[in-house]
GROMACS .gro file of C-alpha atoms in nm:
model
  324
    1MET     CA    1  -0.031  -2.850   0.150
    2PRO     CA    2  -0.403  -2.852   0.035
    3GLN     CA    3  -0.552  -3.062  -0.261
    4MET     CA    4  -0.570  -2.876  -0.549
    5SER     CA    5  -0.910  -2.857  -0.686
    6HIS     CA    6  -1.136  -2.667  -0.855
    7ALA     CA    7  -1.339  -2.619  -0.569
    8TYR     CA    8  -1.024  -2.512  -0.373
    9ALA     CA    9  -0.919  -2.256  -0.555
   10VAL     CA   10  -1.278  -2.082  -0.633
   11GLY     CA   11  -1.301  -2.066  -0.202
   12ARG     CA   12  -1.026  -1.908  -0.244
   13VAL     CA   13  -1.126  -1.658  -0.495
   14ARG     CA   14  -1.460  -1.581  -0.289
   15ALA     CA   15  -1.316  -1.526  -0.006
   16LEU     CA   16  -1.088  -1.263  -0.204
   17GLU     CA   17  -1.306  -1.097  -0.420
   18ARG     CA   18  -1.455  -0.862  -0.082
   19GLY     CA   19  -1.136  -0.680  -0.123
   20LEU     CA   20  -1.150  -0.613  -0.502
   21LEU     CA   21  -1.219  -0.225  -0.620
   22SER     CA   22  -1.629  -0.154  -0.658
   23GLN     CA   23  -1.724   0.123  -0.929
   24ALA     CA   24  -1.771   0.303  -0.715
   25ALA     CA   25  -1.463   0.318  -0.505
   26LEU     CA   26  -1.319   0.396  -0.911
   27GLN     CA   27  -1.538   0.664  -0.919
   28ARG     CA   28  -1.426   0.851  -0.637
   29LEU     CA   29  -1.075   0.755  -0.733
   30GLN     CA   30  -1.166   0.991  -1.019
   31ASN     CA   31  -1.340   1.236  -0.841
   32ALA     CA   32  -0.977   1.306  -0.650
   33GLN     CA   33  -0.773   1.673  -0.729
   34SER     CA   34  -0.443   1.481  -0.707
   35PRO     CA   35  -0.217   1.222  -0.704
   36ASP     CA   36  -0.158   1.268  -0.315
   37GLU     CA   37  -0.547   1.251  -0.263
   38VAL     CA   38  -0.565   0.887  -0.477
   39ALA     CA   39  -0.330   0.754  -0.275
   40ARG     CA   40  -0.515   0.843   0.041
   41LEU     CA   41  -0.857   0.755  -0.059
   42LEU     CA   42  -0.660   0.379  -0.157
   43THR     CA   43  -0.537   0.377   0.199
   44GLU     CA   44  -0.841   0.405   0.283
   45LEU     CA   45  -1.018   0.139   0.081
   46GLY     CA   46  -0.782  -0.126   0.223
   47TRP     CA   47  -0.509  -0.163  -0.100
   48GLY     CA   48  -0.240  -0.120   0.098
   49GLU     CA   49  -0.039   0.145   0.275
   50CYS     CA   50   0.012   0.435  -0.007
   51LYS     CA   51   0.165   0.794   0.070
   52THR     CA   52   0.234   0.925  -0.304
   53GLN     CA   53   0.190   0.835  -0.669
   54ARG     CA   54   0.479   0.637  -0.666
   55ASP     CA   55   0.357   0.433  -0.304
   56VAL     CA   56   0.073   0.358  -0.546
   57GLU     CA   57   0.226   0.255  -0.849
   58ARG     CA   58   0.457   0.014  -0.671
   59GLN     CA   59   0.117  -0.081  -0.468
   60ALA     CA   60  -0.036  -0.193  -0.845
   61ASP     CA   61   0.219  -0.441  -0.908
   62VAL     CA   62   0.203  -0.557  -0.528
   63GLN     CA   63  -0.156  -0.632  -0.585
   64VAL     CA   64  -0.084  -0.860  -0.963
   65LYS     CA   65   0.174  -1.054  -0.815
   66ARG     CA   66  -0.020  -1.185  -0.518
   67ALA     CA   67  -0.291  -1.252  -0.790
   68CYS     CA   68  -0.086  -1.436  -1.013
   69ASP     CA   69   0.061  -1.590  -0.663
   70LEU     CA   70  -0.241  -1.749  -0.607
   71VAL     CA   71  -0.247  -1.863  -0.879
   72ARG     CA   72   0.069  -2.037  -0.898
   73GLU     CA   73  -0.058  -2.191  -0.578
   74CYS     CA   74  -0.381  -2.314  -0.612
   75SER     CA   75  -0.446  -2.385  -1.000
   76PRO     CA   76  -0.544  -2.689  -1.104
   77GLU     CA   77  -0.432  -2.671  -1.424
   78PRO     CA   78  -0.143  -2.518  -1.490
   79GLU     CA   79  -0.120  -2.557  -1.849
   80ILE     CA   80  -0.375  -2.358  -1.898
   81THR     CA   81  -0.374  -2.050  -1.584
   82ASP     CA   82  -0.036  -2.044  -1.663
   83CYS     CA   83  -0.150  -1.933  -2.050
   84PHE     CA   84  -0.196  -1.584  -1.889
   85LEU     CA   85   0.138  -1.573  -1.667
   86VAL     CA   86   0.394  -1.641  -1.974
   87LYS     CA   87   0.305  -1.257  -2.134
   88PHE     CA   88   0.578  -1.144  -1.824
   89ASP     CA   89   0.818  -1.395  -1.871
   90PHE     CA   90   0.836  -1.274  -2.242
   91LEU     CA   91   0.813  -0.925  -2.161
   92ASN     CA   92   1.112  -0.959  -1.918
   93LEU     CA   93   1.293  -1.105  -2.215
   94LYS     CA   94   1.201  -0.789  -2.447
   95ILE     CA   95   1.309  -0.602  -2.082
   96LEU     CA   96   1.639  -0.811  -2.039
   97LEU     CA   97   1.725  -0.810  -2.415
   98LYS     CA   98   1.734  -0.432  -2.541
   99ALA     CA   99   1.867  -0.353  -2.224
  100ARG     CA  100   2.194  -0.555  -2.268
  101LEU     CA  101   2.202  -0.394  -2.582
  102LEU     CA  102   2.187  -0.103  -2.526
  103GLY     CA  103   2.500  -0.148  -2.218
  104VAL     CA  104   2.232  -0.031  -1.910
  105GLU     CA  105   2.073  -0.225  -1.653
  106ALA     CA  106   1.734  -0.381  -1.671
  107GLY     CA  107   1.503  -0.226  -1.458
  108ASN     CA  108   1.088  -0.272  -1.395
  109LEU     CA  109   1.152  -0.693  -1.462
  110SER     CA  110   0.823  -0.849  -1.346
  111GLU     CA  111   0.830  -1.178  -1.093
  112CYS     CA  112   0.445  -1.240  -1.199
  113GLY     CA  113   0.584  -1.511  -1.475
  114VAL     CA  114   0.598  -1.848  -1.503
  115LEU     CA  115   0.977  -1.838  -1.500
  116ASP     CA  116   1.226  -1.732  -1.263
  117VAL     CA  117   1.335  -1.416  -1.284
  118GLU     CA  118   1.736  -1.478  -1.200
  119LYS     CA  119   1.710  -1.745  -1.441
  120LEU     CA  120   1.645  -1.511  -1.759
  121ARG     CA  121   1.881  -1.207  -1.646
  122HIS     CA  122   2.209  -1.475  -1.639
  123ALA     CA  123   2.014  -1.633  -1.952
  124VAL     CA  124   2.049  -1.258  -2.150
  125ASN     CA  125   2.363  -1.151  -2.020
  126ASP     CA  126   2.575  -1.477  -2.110
  127ASN     CA  127   2.410  -1.581  -2.417
  128SER     CA  128   2.288  -1.850  -2.319
  129TYR     CA  129   1.927  -2.037  -2.276
  130ARG     CA  130   1.998  -2.403  -2.305
  131GLU     CA  131   1.863  -2.353  -1.955
  132LEU     CA  132   1.475  -2.191  -2.087
  133PRO     CA  133   1.238  -2.455  -2.202
  134GLU     CA  134   1.075  -2.472  -2.464
  135PRO     CA  135   0.987  -2.236  -2.699
  136PHE     CA  136   1.168  -1.961  -2.486
  137ARG     CA  137   1.494  -2.114  -2.619
  138SER     CA  138   1.457  -2.170  -2.975
  139VAL     CA  139   1.343  -1.847  -3.029
  140MET     CA  140   1.625  -1.654  -2.820
  141GLU     CA  141   1.840  -1.830  -3.016
  142ARG     CA  142   1.668  -1.740  -3.320
  143ILE     CA  143   1.659  -1.343  -3.196
  144GLU     CA  144   2.036  -1.356  -3.048
  145ARG     CA  145   2.127  -1.488  -3.449
  146HIS     CA  146   1.923  -1.229  -3.598
  147ILE     CA  147   2.064  -0.918  -3.394
  148ALA     CA  148   2.464  -1.047  -3.361
  149SER     CA  149   2.450  -0.802  -3.729
  150GLU     CA  150   2.137  -0.648  -3.783
  151PRO     CA  151   2.040  -0.530  -3.429
  152ASP     CA  152   1.616  -0.470  -3.404
  153PRO     CA  153   1.424  -0.365  -3.173
  154LEU     CA  154   1.108  -0.402  -3.334
  155TYR     CA  155   1.214  -0.747  -3.485
  156ILE     CA  156   1.297  -0.813  -3.080
  157ASP     CA  157   0.947  -0.760  -2.978
  158ALA     CA  158   0.785  -0.915  -3.303
  159GLU     CA  159   0.955  -1.301  -3.240
  160LEU     CA  160   0.889  -1.262  -2.899
  161ASP     CA  161   0.522  -1.218  -2.930
  162LYS     CA  162   0.520  -1.455  -3.218
  163ALA     CA  163   0.643  -1.753  -3.010
  164MET     CA  164   0.432  -1.617  -2.707
  165PHE     CA  165   0.107  -1.676  -2.874
  166ASP     CA  166   0.225  -1.953  -3.047
  167LEU     CA  167   0.275  -2.137  -2.714
  168ILE     CA  168  -0.055  -2.008  -2.659
  169HIS     CA  169  -0.210  -2.196  -2.959
  170ARG     CA  170  -0.075  -2.501  -2.932
  171ARG     CA  171  -0.223  -2.531  -2.603
  172MET     CA  172  -0.534  -2.427  -2.654
  173ALA     CA  173  -0.577  -2.720  -2.862
  174LYS     CA  174  -0.628  -2.921  -2.547
  175CYS     CA  175  -0.779  -2.723  -2.319
  176GLY     CA  176  -1.182  -2.784  -2.216
  177TYR     CA  177  -1.297  -2.424  -2.193
  178GLU     CA  178  -1.408  -2.265  -2.471
  179ARG     CA  179  -1.421  -1.956  -2.345
  180VAL     CA  180  -1.100  -1.967  -2.275
  181ARG     CA  181  -0.991  -2.038  -2.588
  182ARG     CA  182  -1.227  -1.755  -2.783
  183TYR     CA  183  -1.029  -1.533  -2.499
  184PHE     CA  184  -0.719  -1.611  -2.674
  185CYS     CA  185  -0.861  -1.636  -3.012
  186ALA     CA  186  -0.952  -1.319  -3.079
  187ARG     CA  187  -0.687  -1.199  -2.862
  188ALA     CA  188  -0.486  -1.276  -3.127
  189ASP     CA  189  -0.669  -1.149  -3.446
  190LEU     CA  190  -0.761  -0.778  -3.201
  191THR     CA  191  -0.387  -0.806  -3.207
  192ASN     CA  192  -0.330  -0.855  -3.529
  193LEU     CA  193  -0.598  -0.596  -3.638
  194LEU     CA  194  -0.417  -0.362  -3.411
  195ILE     CA  195  -0.135  -0.417  -3.613
  196ALA     CA  196  -0.230  -0.388  -3.955
  197LEU     CA  197  -0.360  -0.004  -3.868
  198ARG     CA  198  -0.057   0.102  -3.660
  199VAL     CA  199   0.122  -0.040  -4.031
  200SER     CA  200  -0.091   0.191  -4.179
  201ALA     CA  201  -0.069   0.471  -4.021
  202MET     CA  202   0.216   0.476  -4.033
  203GLY     CA  203   0.263   0.439  -4.404
  204ARG     CA  204   0.426   0.103  -4.459
  205ASP     CA  205   0.303  -0.182  -4.679
  206GLU     CA  206   0.149  -0.497  -4.607
  207GLU     CA  207   0.503  -0.692  -4.681
  208PHE     CA  208   0.585  -0.507  -4.326
  209ALA     CA  209   0.271  -0.634  -4.127
  210ARG     CA  210   0.271  -0.986  -4.265
  211VAL     CA  211   0.637  -0.993  -4.076
  212LEU     CA  212   0.437  -0.898  -3.710
  213MET     CA  213   0.116  -1.098  -3.764
  214VAL     CA  214   0.102  -1.318  -3.415
  215PRO     CA  215  -0.068  -1.712  -3.502
  216GLY     CA  216  -0.361  -1.823  -3.326
  217GLY     CA  217  -0.664  -1.644  -3.435
  218GLU     CA  218  -0.923  -1.746  -3.647
  219ILE     CA  219  -0.875  -1.553  -3.952
  220ASP     CA  220  -0.564  -1.608  -4.163
  221PRO     CA  221  -0.301  -1.336  -4.104
  222GLY     CA  222  -0.255  -1.270  -4.489
  223GLN     CA  223  -0.600  -1.128  -4.541
  224MET     CA  224  -0.571  -0.914  -4.228
  225THR     CA  225  -0.299  -0.750  -4.327
  226GLN     CA  226  -0.492  -0.625  -4.739
  227VAL     CA  227  -0.675  -0.415  -4.392
  228VAL     CA  228  -0.282  -0.205  -4.443
  229SER     CA  229  -0.357  -0.037  -4.763
  230GLN     CA  230  -0.760  -0.090  -4.718
  231PRO     CA  231  -0.848  -0.048  -4.356
  232GLU     CA  232  -1.218  -0.036  -4.488
  233LYS     CA  233  -1.211  -0.377  -4.513
  234ALA     CA  234  -1.133  -0.456  -4.099
  235GLY     CA  235  -1.517  -0.387  -4.102
  236HIS     CA  236  -1.595  -0.674  -4.321
  237LEU     CA  237  -1.355  -0.924  -4.166
  238VAL     CA  238  -1.458  -0.931  -3.852
  239ARG     CA  239  -1.819  -0.874  -3.895
  240SER     CA  240  -1.896  -1.245  -3.822
  241LYS     CA  241  -1.719  -1.242  -3.500
  242GLY     CA  242  -1.803  -1.236  -3.116
  243TYR     CA  243  -1.586  -0.882  -3.087
  244PHE     CA  244  -1.787  -0.725  -3.378
  245ASP     CA  245  -2.043  -0.505  -3.148
  246ARG     CA  246  -1.772  -0.426  -2.987
  247ILE     CA  247  -1.583  -0.260  -3.239
  248ARG     CA  248  -1.803  -0.172  -3.442
  249GLY     CA  249  -1.729   0.151  -3.558
  250LEU     CA  250  -1.390   0.119  -3.447
  251THR     CA  251  -1.207   0.010  -3.755
  252GLY     CA  252  -1.005   0.349  -3.866
  253VAL     CA  253  -0.639   0.436  -3.841
  254ASP     CA  254  -0.807   0.744  -3.561
  255THR     CA  255  -0.969   0.512  -3.341
  256LEU     CA  256  -0.653   0.297  -3.274
  257ALA     CA  257  -0.740   0.372  -2.866
  258ALA     CA  258  -1.037   0.288  -2.827
  259LEU     CA  259  -1.031  -0.045  -3.062
  260GLU     CA  260  -0.753  -0.123  -2.797
  261LYS     CA  261  -1.015  -0.068  -2.513
  262ALA     CA  262  -1.313  -0.291  -2.687
  263ALA     CA  263  -1.042  -0.577  -2.692
  264ASP     CA  264  -0.973  -0.573  -2.366
  265ASP     CA  265  -1.337  -0.522  -2.239
  266TYR     CA  266  -1.454  -0.826  -2.500
  267ALA     CA  267  -1.193  -1.062  -2.358
  268LEU     CA  268  -1.300  -0.968  -1.991
  269ASP     CA  269  -1.712  -1.037  -2.149
  270LEU     CA  270  -1.584  -1.351  -2.249
  271ILE     CA  271  -1.466  -1.523  -1.876
  272ARG     CA  272  -1.697  -1.214  -1.666
  273PRO     CA  273  -2.018  -1.513  -1.658
  274GLU     CA  274  -1.834  -1.775  -1.541
  275ARG     CA  275  -1.722  -1.585  -1.237
  276TYR     CA  276  -1.989  -1.798  -1.002
  277ASN     CA  277  -1.915  -2.153  -1.129
  278PRO     CA  278  -1.803  -2.399  -0.847
  279GLU     CA  279  -1.655  -2.639  -1.049
  280SER     CA  280  -1.485  -2.461  -1.344
  281LEU     CA  281  -1.076  -2.290  -1.373
  282LEU     CA  282  -1.269  -1.982  -1.500
  283PRO     CA  283  -1.351  -1.786  -1.112
  284LEU     CA  284  -0.952  -1.814  -1.078
  285ILE     CA  285  -0.821  -1.713  -1.388
  286GLY     CA  286  -1.148  -1.398  -1.339
  287TYR     CA  287  -0.971  -1.312  -1.042
  288LEU     CA  288  -0.619  -1.245  -1.186
  289LEU     CA  289  -0.824  -1.021  -1.469
  290ALA     CA  290  -1.003  -0.805  -1.221
  291LYS     CA  291  -0.667  -0.774  -1.063
  292GLU     CA  292  -0.472  -0.680  -1.367
  293ARG     CA  293  -0.764  -0.456  -1.492
  294GLU     CA  294  -0.761  -0.293  -1.098
  295ALA     CA  295  -0.480  -0.201  -1.092
  296GLY     CA  296  -0.429  -0.071  -1.460
  297ALA     CA  297  -0.721   0.175  -1.349
  298VAL     CA  298  -0.532   0.323  -1.068
  299ARG     CA  299  -0.220   0.329  -1.223
  300LEU     CA  300  -0.411   0.526  -1.484
  301ILE     CA  301  -0.616   0.731  -1.243
  302VAL     CA  302  -0.273   0.846  -1.035
  303THR     CA  303  -0.119   0.970  -1.395
  304ALA     CA  304  -0.414   1.189  -1.472
  305LYS     CA  305  -0.421   1.351  -1.160
  306ALA     CA  306  -0.042   1.412  -1.193
  307VAL     CA  307  -0.061   1.545  -1.593
  308GLY     CA  308  -0.379   1.704  -1.555
  309MET     CA  309  -0.551   1.507  -1.768
  310SER     CA  310  -0.944   1.578  -1.828
  311ALA     CA  311  -1.187   1.365  -1.664
  312ASP     CA  312  -1.333   1.285  -2.034
  313LYS     CA  313  -0.998   1.203  -2.113
  314LEU     CA  314  -0.982   0.970  -1.845
  315GLN     CA  315  -1.316   0.786  -1.921
  316GLU     CA  316  -1.200   0.761  -2.257
  317ARG     CA  317  -0.944   0.538  -2.210
  318LEU     CA  318  -1.063   0.345  -1.859
  319ARG     CA  319  -1.103  -0.018  -1.951
  320GLU     CA  320  -1.411  -0.176  -1.748
  321LEU     CA  321  -1.413  -0.366  -1.389
  322TYR     CA  322  -1.491  -0.734  -1.352
  323GLU     CA  323  -1.728  -0.564  -1.154
  324LYS     CA  324  -1.950  -0.398  -1.471
   0.00000   0.00000   0.00000
């Protein structure tokens, strides 16, 4: 087995980046008239054998899994790259626990995380988390105690989201990559901003938002909850942040989808400039984000063709690719 190093990881990424979909290729997919035509074009582009919409969605999952496998295989700093993978583990736990509460079989579990899927399945089905590492064990035990008397899907989501951001925040304290720290810090802040605006749109109060807020950002969650009753304060709170220009004018309750897209694009902005650095971990991280972004774009396009979404609506929802 080759020795793990930044040079090795970057070399692997360089060879694979040639297979990323270009902006021109994405435009061809957008111009397709049907899901089957999207599938045919993807096959021609070398994305994988696709004939139907279901094939496209399945291949999108395969593309992301391969990228995650690559990260796990050749990352010289897994304590950092795992921060980009644990979201799949926390999502699996949400799916498994909610399925158990509903008495149905859990489907669509992802193998892209850092924990074995079957281990998670057995832990949730048996309500026994001793074999899980922290913080997975403690948060799941806390959730189980709560839902024993009050089954609440929103509580499950909130607690697992907070545990994920807390895990990442703790690891960022030892991270030597400023761009990665800024990436997750912005993710936390913008997640909380979106929570506050969504709660405001729901007509709920600041206390309701407070229990949903995640740790790890630069803006105190207590300040962010003020946005619930005073959405106009959002712009002032983030004015000094690097993402302000991206989200300028998008901090109202009627621009949530656009704000979420801008937040995602800003996050990619932080990693993209280091894609050619041969002595950094960021090209490997960038490739993972590129494949996730590519898969998300393909899923959105094929779904848009299936439901007859207009070209303008589709363009509004598409995130930027790694290759601008």
